Amino acid sequence: MSSAQRNASTAADYMWISERFPDLAEAYCFTLVHKPSPSDVLARLGGQPEPSQTGVAAIVNAAFDLLDRSDNTRQFVAMTTVGDWTLSIEPVGYLGVTAEKALPASSGTRWVSHFVNISLRMPLTSAGLQLLRTAYG
């Protein structure tokens, strides 16, 4: 067996999100931003701090609650660090793939987003230095 055959991935290899996080799986945007801290990314997006949440169910509930409280004008974004990167998780959100937000916020860094909702799947959007590099969908 060749190394390519041993390392071949199938769609089943990527079903973990649906299996482990069903509340999140139908509508989310994940974004990785290289170097800026979560608070810096929030500022770049023009956001406001909300109370901290822990766990997928808590952030999904907080996202829907914020949408309801703000008459669908604000989106909840959960953030944490992963090494030198900030991971942004947006339940039912899309800021990470919205050019008007992502392009200016990505200035001077690397920004990689993945967006899914019930009717649209965008496997990868990558922006950096205010240049939209890739968008699939």
N, CA and C of each residue as an Amber inpcrd file, in Angstrom:
protein
   411
   0.8430000  -1.1700000   0.0000000   0.0000000   0.0000000   0.0000000
   0.8940000   1.2420000   0.0000000   0.6250000   2.1780000  -0.9040000
   1.4220000   3.3920000  -0.9830000   1.0500000   4.3400000   0.1540000
   1.9260000   5.3370000   0.4210000   1.6140000   6.3070000   1.4800000
   0.3920000   7.1270000   1.1000000   0.1720000   7.3780000  -0.1940000
  -1.0150000   8.1260000  -0.6270000  -2.2850000   7.3390000  -0.3090000
  -2.2330000   6.0180000  -0.5010000  -3.3990000   5.1940000  -0.1830000
  -3.6520000   5.1490000   1.3200000  -2.5630000   5.0800000   2.1170000
  -2.7180000   5.0500000   3.5780000  -3.2760000   6.3720000   4.0960000
  -2.9400000   7.4750000   3.4360000  -3.3590000   8.7990000   3.9010000
  -4.5760000   9.3350000   3.1670000  -5.1970000   8.5380000   2.3260000
  -6.3670000   8.9930000   1.5810000  -7.5230000   9.2400000   2.5300000
  -8.1410000  10.3940000   2.3930000  -9.2900000  10.7520000   3.2320000
 -10.5730000  10.5690000   2.4530000 -11.6170000  10.2870000   3.1740000
 -12.9430000  10.1900000   2.5700000 -13.8570000  11.1740000   3.2960000
 -15.0340000  11.3850000   2.7550000 -16.0040000  12.2910000   3.3820000
 -16.3190000  11.8440000   4.8110000 -16.3250000  10.5600000   5.0530000
 -16.6230000  10.0400000   6.3970000 -15.6160000  10.5250000   7.4340000
 -14.3860000  10.7950000   7.0010000 -13.3650000  11.2960000   7.9200000
 -13.6940000  12.6730000   8.4640000 -14.5820000  13.3800000   7.8020000
 -14.8960000  14.7590000   8.1820000 -16.3030000  14.9000000   8.7570000
 -16.9330000  13.8140000   9.1230000 -18.2820000  13.8420000   9.6820000
 -18.2660000  14.0650000  11.1910000 -17.1040000  14.2070000  11.7850000
 -17.0060000  14.3300000  13.2330000 -17.7920000  15.5140000  13.7770000
 -17.8530000  16.6010000  13.0490000 -18.5730000  17.7550000  13.5900000
 -20.0590000  17.4540000  13.7410000 -20.6380000  16.7740000  12.7670000
 -22.0560000  16.4070000  12.8480000 -22.3150000  15.4140000  13.9710000
 -21.3690000  14.5240000  14.1660000 -21.5270000  13.4990000  15.1910000
 -21.2910000  14.0430000  16.5930000 -20.2540000  14.8550000  16.7670000
 -19.8820000  15.3470000  18.0940000 -20.5970000  16.6300000  18.4980000
 -20.9850000  17.4530000  17.5060000 -21.5720000  18.7610000  17.8040000
 -22.8140000  19.0100000  16.9490000 -23.8550000  18.2030000  17.1020000
 -25.0270000  18.3440000  16.2340000 -25.7150000  19.7060000  16.3440000
 -25.6560000  20.3640000  17.5170000 -26.2820000  21.6810000  17.6630000
 -25.5970000  22.7500000  16.8250000 -24.3550000  22.5190000  16.5180000
 -23.5570000  23.4920000  15.7770000 -23.4580000  23.1500000  14.2940000
 -23.6160000  21.8980000  13.9500000 -23.2580000  21.3840000  12.6330000
 -24.0260000  21.9660000  11.4520000 -25.2490000  22.4320000  11.6550000
 -26.0420000  22.8990000  10.5160000 -25.7640000  24.3290000  10.1140000
 -25.2010000  25.1390000  11.0140000 -24.9550000  26.5440000  10.6750000
 -23.8370000  27.0840000  11.5530000 -22.6770000  27.3410000  10.9370000
 -21.5430000  27.8680000  11.6880000 -20.5650000  28.5300000  10.7430000
 -19.6890000  29.3080000  11.3350000 -18.5160000  29.8260000  10.6380000
 -17.3470000  29.6670000  11.5900000 -16.3210000  28.9430000  11.1660000
 -15.0770000  28.8170000  11.9270000 -14.0430000  29.6850000  11.2360000
 -13.3010000  30.4510000  12.0090000 -12.2420000  31.2900000  11.4450000
 -10.9940000  31.1400000  12.2920000  -9.8730000  30.9950000  11.6260000
  -8.5620000  31.0220000  12.2720000  -7.8550000  32.3020000  11.8410000
  -7.3350000  33.0440000  12.8160000  -6.6380000  34.2970000  12.5450000
  -5.2550000  34.1970000  13.1790000  -4.2100000  34.3710000  12.3740000
  -2.8460000  34.2060000  12.8620000  -2.3440000  35.4550000  13.5690000
  -1.9180000  35.2910000  14.7910000  -1.2760000  36.2610000  15.6830000
  -2.1970000  37.1390000  16.5220000  -3.1760000  37.8860000  15.9960000
  -3.9390000  38.7350000  16.9150000  -4.6570000  37.9130000  17.9870000
  -4.7300000  38.4770000  19.1930000  -5.4290000  37.8200000  20.2970000
  -6.9410000  37.8590000  20.0570000  -7.7010000  37.0480000  20.8000000
  -9.1570000  37.1170000  20.6610000  -9.7050000  38.5360000  20.8530000
  -9.2130000  39.2680000  21.8300000  -9.7210000  40.6300000  22.0380000
  -9.3680000  41.5380000  20.8700000  -8.2030000  41.3250000  20.2570000
  -7.8270000  42.1110000  19.0690000  -8.7220000  41.7670000  17.8820000
  -9.0190000  40.4850000  17.6920000  -9.9010000  40.0760000  16.5960000
 -11.2950000  40.6680000  16.8100000 -11.7770000  40.6290000  18.0450000
 -13.0830000  41.2120000  18.3520000 -13.0950000  42.7030000  18.0080000
 -12.0460000  43.4070000  18.3730000 -11.9560000  44.8390000  18.0550000
 -11.9050000  45.0620000  16.5510000 -11.1490000  44.2310000  15.8310000
 -11.0640000  44.3560000  14.3690000 -12.4310000  44.1790000  13.7150000
 -13.2660000  43.3310000  14.3170000 -14.6050000  43.0930000  13.7820000
 -15.6170000  44.1400000  14.2510000 -15.1910000  45.0270000  15.1370000
 -16.0930000  46.0420000  15.6600000 -17.0660000  45.4820000  16.6750000
 -16.6540000  44.4190000  17.3690000 -17.5400000  43.7500000  18.3110000
 -17.4790000  44.3040000  19.7150000 -18.3870000  43.8120000  20.5450000
 -18.4700000  44.1590000  21.9600000 -18.3580000  42.8860000  22.7770000
 -17.6520000  42.9410000  23.8850000 -17.5780000  41.7430000  24.7370000
 -18.9550000  41.3580000  25.2770000 -19.1790000  40.0770000  25.3770000
 -20.3750000  39.4940000  25.9950000 -19.8640000  38.5840000  27.1130000
 -20.7240000  38.1680000  28.0340000 -20.2640000  37.2470000  29.0790000
 -19.6680000  35.9680000  28.4770000 -18.6190000  35.4670000  29.1120000
 -17.9580000  34.2460000  28.6460000 -18.9030000  33.0610000  28.7100000
 -18.7380000  32.1530000  27.7700000 -19.5280000  30.9240000  27.6950000
 -18.5630000  29.7550000  27.5320000 -18.9290000  28.6020000  28.0400000
 -18.1040000  27.4060000  27.8900000 -18.9720000  26.2690000  27.3790000
 -18.5020000  25.6140000  26.3380000 -19.2040000  24.4640000  25.7870000
 -20.0590000  24.8320000  24.5870000 -20.2260000  23.8730000  23.7060000
 -20.9600000  24.0990000  22.4590000 -22.4050000  24.5020000  22.7200000
 -23.0940000  23.7990000  23.6070000 -24.4970000  24.1370000  23.8770000
 -24.6190000  25.5720000  24.3860000 -23.7050000  25.9950000  25.2500000
 -23.7500000  27.3550000  25.8010000 -23.5350000  28.4060000  24.7220000
 -22.5790000  28.1700000  23.8040000 -22.3480000  29.1990000  22.7780000
 -23.4630000  29.2200000  21.7330000 -24.0410000  28.0650000  21.4330000
 -25.1760000  28.0310000  20.5010000 -26.3630000  28.7740000  21.1230000
 -26.6450000  28.5090000  22.3970000 -27.7410000  29.2090000  23.0790000
 -27.4790000  30.7090000  23.1440000 -26.2450000  31.1000000  23.4530000
 -25.8950000  32.5190000  23.5290000 -26.0540000  33.1910000  22.1660000
 -25.7090000  32.4750000  21.1010000 -25.8400000  33.0370000  19.7480000
 -27.3010000  33.3130000  19.4190000 -28.1740000  32.3600000  19.6840000
 -29.5970000  32.5660000  19.4070000 -30.1850000  33.6400000  20.3220000
 -29.7620000  33.6580000  21.5760000 -30.2460000  34.6710000  22.5100000
 -29.8480000  36.0790000  22.0510000 -28.6080000  36.2440000  21.6210000
 -28.1540000  37.5610000  21.1510000 -28.9050000  37.9810000  19.8930000
 -29.1300000  37.0530000  18.9850000 -29.9170000  37.3860000  17.7920000
 -31.3110000  37.8670000  18.1850000 -31.9330000  37.1730000  19.1340000
 -33.2750000  37.5660000  19.5920000 -33.2530000  38.9300000  20.2830000
 -32.2700000  39.1460000  21.1880000 -32.1930000  40.4020000  21.9330000
 -31.8790000  41.5890000  21.0450000 -31.1780000  41.3450000  19.9610000
 -30.7430000  42.4510000  19.1040000 -31.5770000  42.5760000  17.8370000
 -32.6770000  41.8490000  17.7700000 -33.5320000  41.8880000  16.5820000
 -32.7390000  41.5080000  15.3230000 -31.9100000  40.4800000  15.4620000
 -31.0690000  39.9470000  14.3720000 -30.0370000  40.9350000  13.8410000
 -29.6160000  41.9030000  14.6520000 -28.6270000  42.8740000  14.1880000
 -27.2260000  42.5990000  14.7190000 -27.0890000  41.6940000  15.7020000
 -25.7690000  41.3550000  16.2530000 -25.5740000  39.8530000  16.1810000
 -24.3040000  39.4310000  16.0730000 -23.9690000  38.0120000  16.0320000
 -23.0180000  37.6850000  17.1690000 -23.1890000  36.5050000  17.7400000
 -22.3230000  36.0260000  18.8120000 -21.1180000  35.3270000  18.1940000
 -19.9280000  35.6590000  18.6880000 -18.6910000  35.0350000  18.2230000
 -17.9290000  34.5520000  19.4530000 -17.7090000  33.2530000  19.5410000
 -16.8930000  32.6890000  20.6200000 -15.4600000  32.5980000  20.1190000
 -14.4950000  32.9470000  20.9650000 -13.0920000  32.9200000  20.5430000
 -12.2120000  32.3140000  21.6190000 -11.1460000  31.6790000  21.1450000
 -10.1160000  31.1360000  22.0200000  -8.8080000  31.1150000  21.2420000
  -7.7250000  30.7960000  21.9110000  -6.4450000  30.6840000  21.2160000
  -6.1000000  29.2210000  20.9830000  -5.4320000  28.9920000  19.8540000
  -4.9020000  27.6800000  19.4970000  -3.4900000  27.9510000  18.9900000
  -2.5160000  27.8030000  19.8710000  -1.1500000  28.1680000  19.5060000
  -1.0700000  29.6590000  19.2060000  -0.5280000  30.0070000  18.0370000
  -0.4110000  31.4090000  17.6100000  -1.6670000  31.9190000  16.9170000
  -2.7130000  31.1490000  16.9180000  -3.9280000  31.4960000  16.1870000
  -5.0740000  31.7890000  17.1540000  -5.9890000  32.6420000  16.7150000
  -7.2650000  32.8180000  17.3970000  -8.2960000  32.0340000  16.6070000
  -9.0290000  31.1800000  17.2920000 -10.1220000  30.4300000  16.6850000
 -11.4190000  31.1290000  17.0410000 -12.1570000  31.4940000  16.0140000
 -13.4590000  32.1280000  16.1720000 -14.5210000  31.1170000  15.7530000
 -15.5270000  30.9360000  16.6010000 -16.6310000  30.0360000  16.3020000
 -17.9120000  30.8620000  16.3380000 -18.6000000  30.8870000  15.2220000
 -19.8440000  31.6360000  15.1180000 -21.0030000  30.6700000  14.8720000
 -21.7330000  30.3000000  15.9190000 -22.9490000  29.5170000  15.6730000
 -23.9400000  30.4120000  14.9220000 -24.5180000  29.9310000  13.8830000
 -25.4540000  30.6620000  13.0220000 -24.8930000  32.0030000  12.5430000
 -23.5680000  32.1020000  12.4320000 -22.9400000  33.3530000  12.0170000
 -22.2030000  33.2300000  10.7030000 -21.7180000  34.3590000  10.2210000
 -21.0590000  34.3910000   8.9230000 -20.0590000  35.5400000   8.7910000
 -19.7090000  36.2210000   9.8890000 -18.7950000  37.3600000   9.8020000
 -17.4480000  36.9740000   9.1920000 -16.9790000  35.7770000   9.5060000
 -15.6680000  35.3410000   9.0180000 -15.5640000  35.2060000   7.5170000
 -16.7050000  35.1120000   6.8260000 -16.6900000  35.0060000   5.3580000
 -17.3660000  36.2020000   4.6940000 -17.6700000  37.2260000   5.4720000
 -18.2830000  38.4260000   4.9300000 -17.1750000  39.3920000   4.5350000
 -17.0420000  39.6610000   3.2480000 -15.9350000  40.4840000   2.7460000
 -15.8410000  41.8280000   3.4530000 -16.9720000  42.4580000   3.7320000
 -16.9640000  43.7780000   4.3650000 -16.3370000  43.7390000   5.7570000
 -16.4020000  42.6060000   6.4320000 -15.8050000  42.4560000   7.7640000
 -14.4460000  41.7630000   7.6980000 -14.3850000  40.6450000   6.9590000
 -13.1730000  39.8240000   6.9630000 -11.9860000  40.5190000   6.3020000
 -12.2020000  41.1980000   5.2050000 -11.0630000  41.8030000   4.5110000
 -10.3730000  42.8720000   5.3560000 -11.0820000  43.8500000   5.9090000
 -10.3790000  44.8260000   6.7540000  -9.8180000  44.1880000   8.0320000
 -10.5400000  43.2430000   8.6190000 -10.0940000  42.6210000   9.8680000
  -8.8580000  41.7470000   9.6630000  -8.6400000  41.2730000   8.4530000
  -7.5060000  40.3850000   8.1800000  -6.2250000  41.1400000   7.8620000
  -6.2820000  42.4450000   7.8210000  -5.1110000  43.2490000   7.4620000
  -3.9040000  42.8920000   8.3220000  -2.8010000  42.5440000   7.6630000
  -1.5560000  42.2480000   8.3520000  -1.4780000  40.8850000   9.0020000
  -2.4070000  40.0070000   8.7070000  -2.4000000  38.6820000   9.3040000
  -2.8740000  37.6590000   8.2820000  -3.0330000  36.4250000   8.7070000
  -3.6420000  35.3900000   7.8730000  -4.9890000  35.0430000   8.4780000
  -5.9930000  34.8770000   7.6230000  -7.3810000  34.6880000   8.0420000
  -7.9470000  33.5630000   7.1940000  -8.3710000  32.4830000   7.8170000
  -8.9220000  31.3380000   7.0910000 -10.2680000  30.9910000   7.7150000
 -11.3310000  30.9700000   6.8890000 -12.6760000  30.7160000   7.3930000
 -13.3460000  29.5750000   6.6470000 -14.2430000  28.9130000   7.3610000
 -15.0780000  27.8590000   6.7910000 -16.4990000  28.1320000   7.2600000
 -17.4470000  28.2240000   6.3230000 -18.8330000  28.5850000   6.6210000
 -19.7760000  27.5150000   6.1040000 -20.7660000  27.1920000   6.9130000
 -21.8070000  26.2490000   6.5160000 -23.1280000  26.7670000   7.0670000
 -24.1610000  26.7100000   6.2440000 -25.5160000  26.8220000   6.7730000
 -26.3680000  25.8120000   6.0390000 -27.6090000  25.7630000   6.3620000
 -28.4590000  24.6890000   5.8510000 -28.5660000  24.6850000   4.3300000
 -28.3700000  25.8430000   3.6800000 -28.5260000  25.9100000   2.2290000
 -27.2490000  26.2460000   1.4770000 -26.1620000  26.5450000   2.1850000
 -24.9240000  26.9380000   1.5100000 -23.7400000  26.4050000   2.2770000
 -22.7970000  25.8500000   1.5440000 -21.5480000  25.3870000   2.1450000
 -20.3930000  26.0360000   1.4030000 -19.5490000  26.7410000   2.1510000
 -18.3470000  27.3510000   1.5800000 -17.1570000  26.6810000   2.2420000
 -16.5310000  25.7160000   1.5840000 -15.4700000  24.9700000   2.2410000
 -14.3080000  25.8100000   2.7610000 -13.9180000  26.8860000   2.0770000
 -12.7500000  27.6220000   2.5510000 -12.7480000  29.0290000   1.9860000
 -12.5250000  29.9840000   2.8480000 -12.2550000  31.3510000   2.4320000
 -10.9740000  31.7480000   3.1250000 -10.0490000  32.2910000   2.3880000
  -8.7810000  32.6930000   2.9630000  -8.5130000  34.1260000   2.5810000
  -8.1980000  34.9490000   3.5610000  -7.9070000  36.3490000   3.2940000
  -6.6580000  36.7370000   4.0710000  -5.9610000  37.6740000   3.5290000
  -4.7860000  38.2030000   4.2130000  -4.3230000  39.4410000   3.4900000
  -3.8130000  40.3630000   4.2340000  -3.3280000  41.6060000   3.6400000
  -4.3910000  42.2440000   2.7560000  -5.6270000  42.1680000   3.1870000
  -6.7870000  42.7360000   2.5140000  -6.9800000  42.2230000   1.0840000
  -6.6170000  40.9780000   0.8700000  -6.7750000  40.3610000  -0.4410000
  -7.5560000  39.0720000  -0.2700000  -8.7000000  38.9620000  -0.9050000
  -9.4670000  37.7200000  -0.8720000  -8.7420000  36.7360000  -1.7770000
  -8.2310000  35.6720000  -1.2010000  -7.4230000  34.7320000  -1.9780000
  -8.2400000  33.6070000  -2.5700000  -9.1340000  33.0360000  -1.8030000
  -9.8460000  31.8470000  -2.2540000 -11.2480000  31.8420000  -1.6910000
 -12.1870000  31.5020000  -2.5270000 -13.5550000  31.2820000  -2.0390000
 -14.1650000  30.1750000  -2.8740000 -14.6410000  29.1490000  -2.2190000
 -15.2740000  28.0280000  -2.8950000 -16.7200000  27.9970000  -2.4560000
 -17.5910000  27.5310000  -3.3060000 -18.9470000  27.3760000  -2.8210000
 -19.9730000  27.2820000  -3.9010000
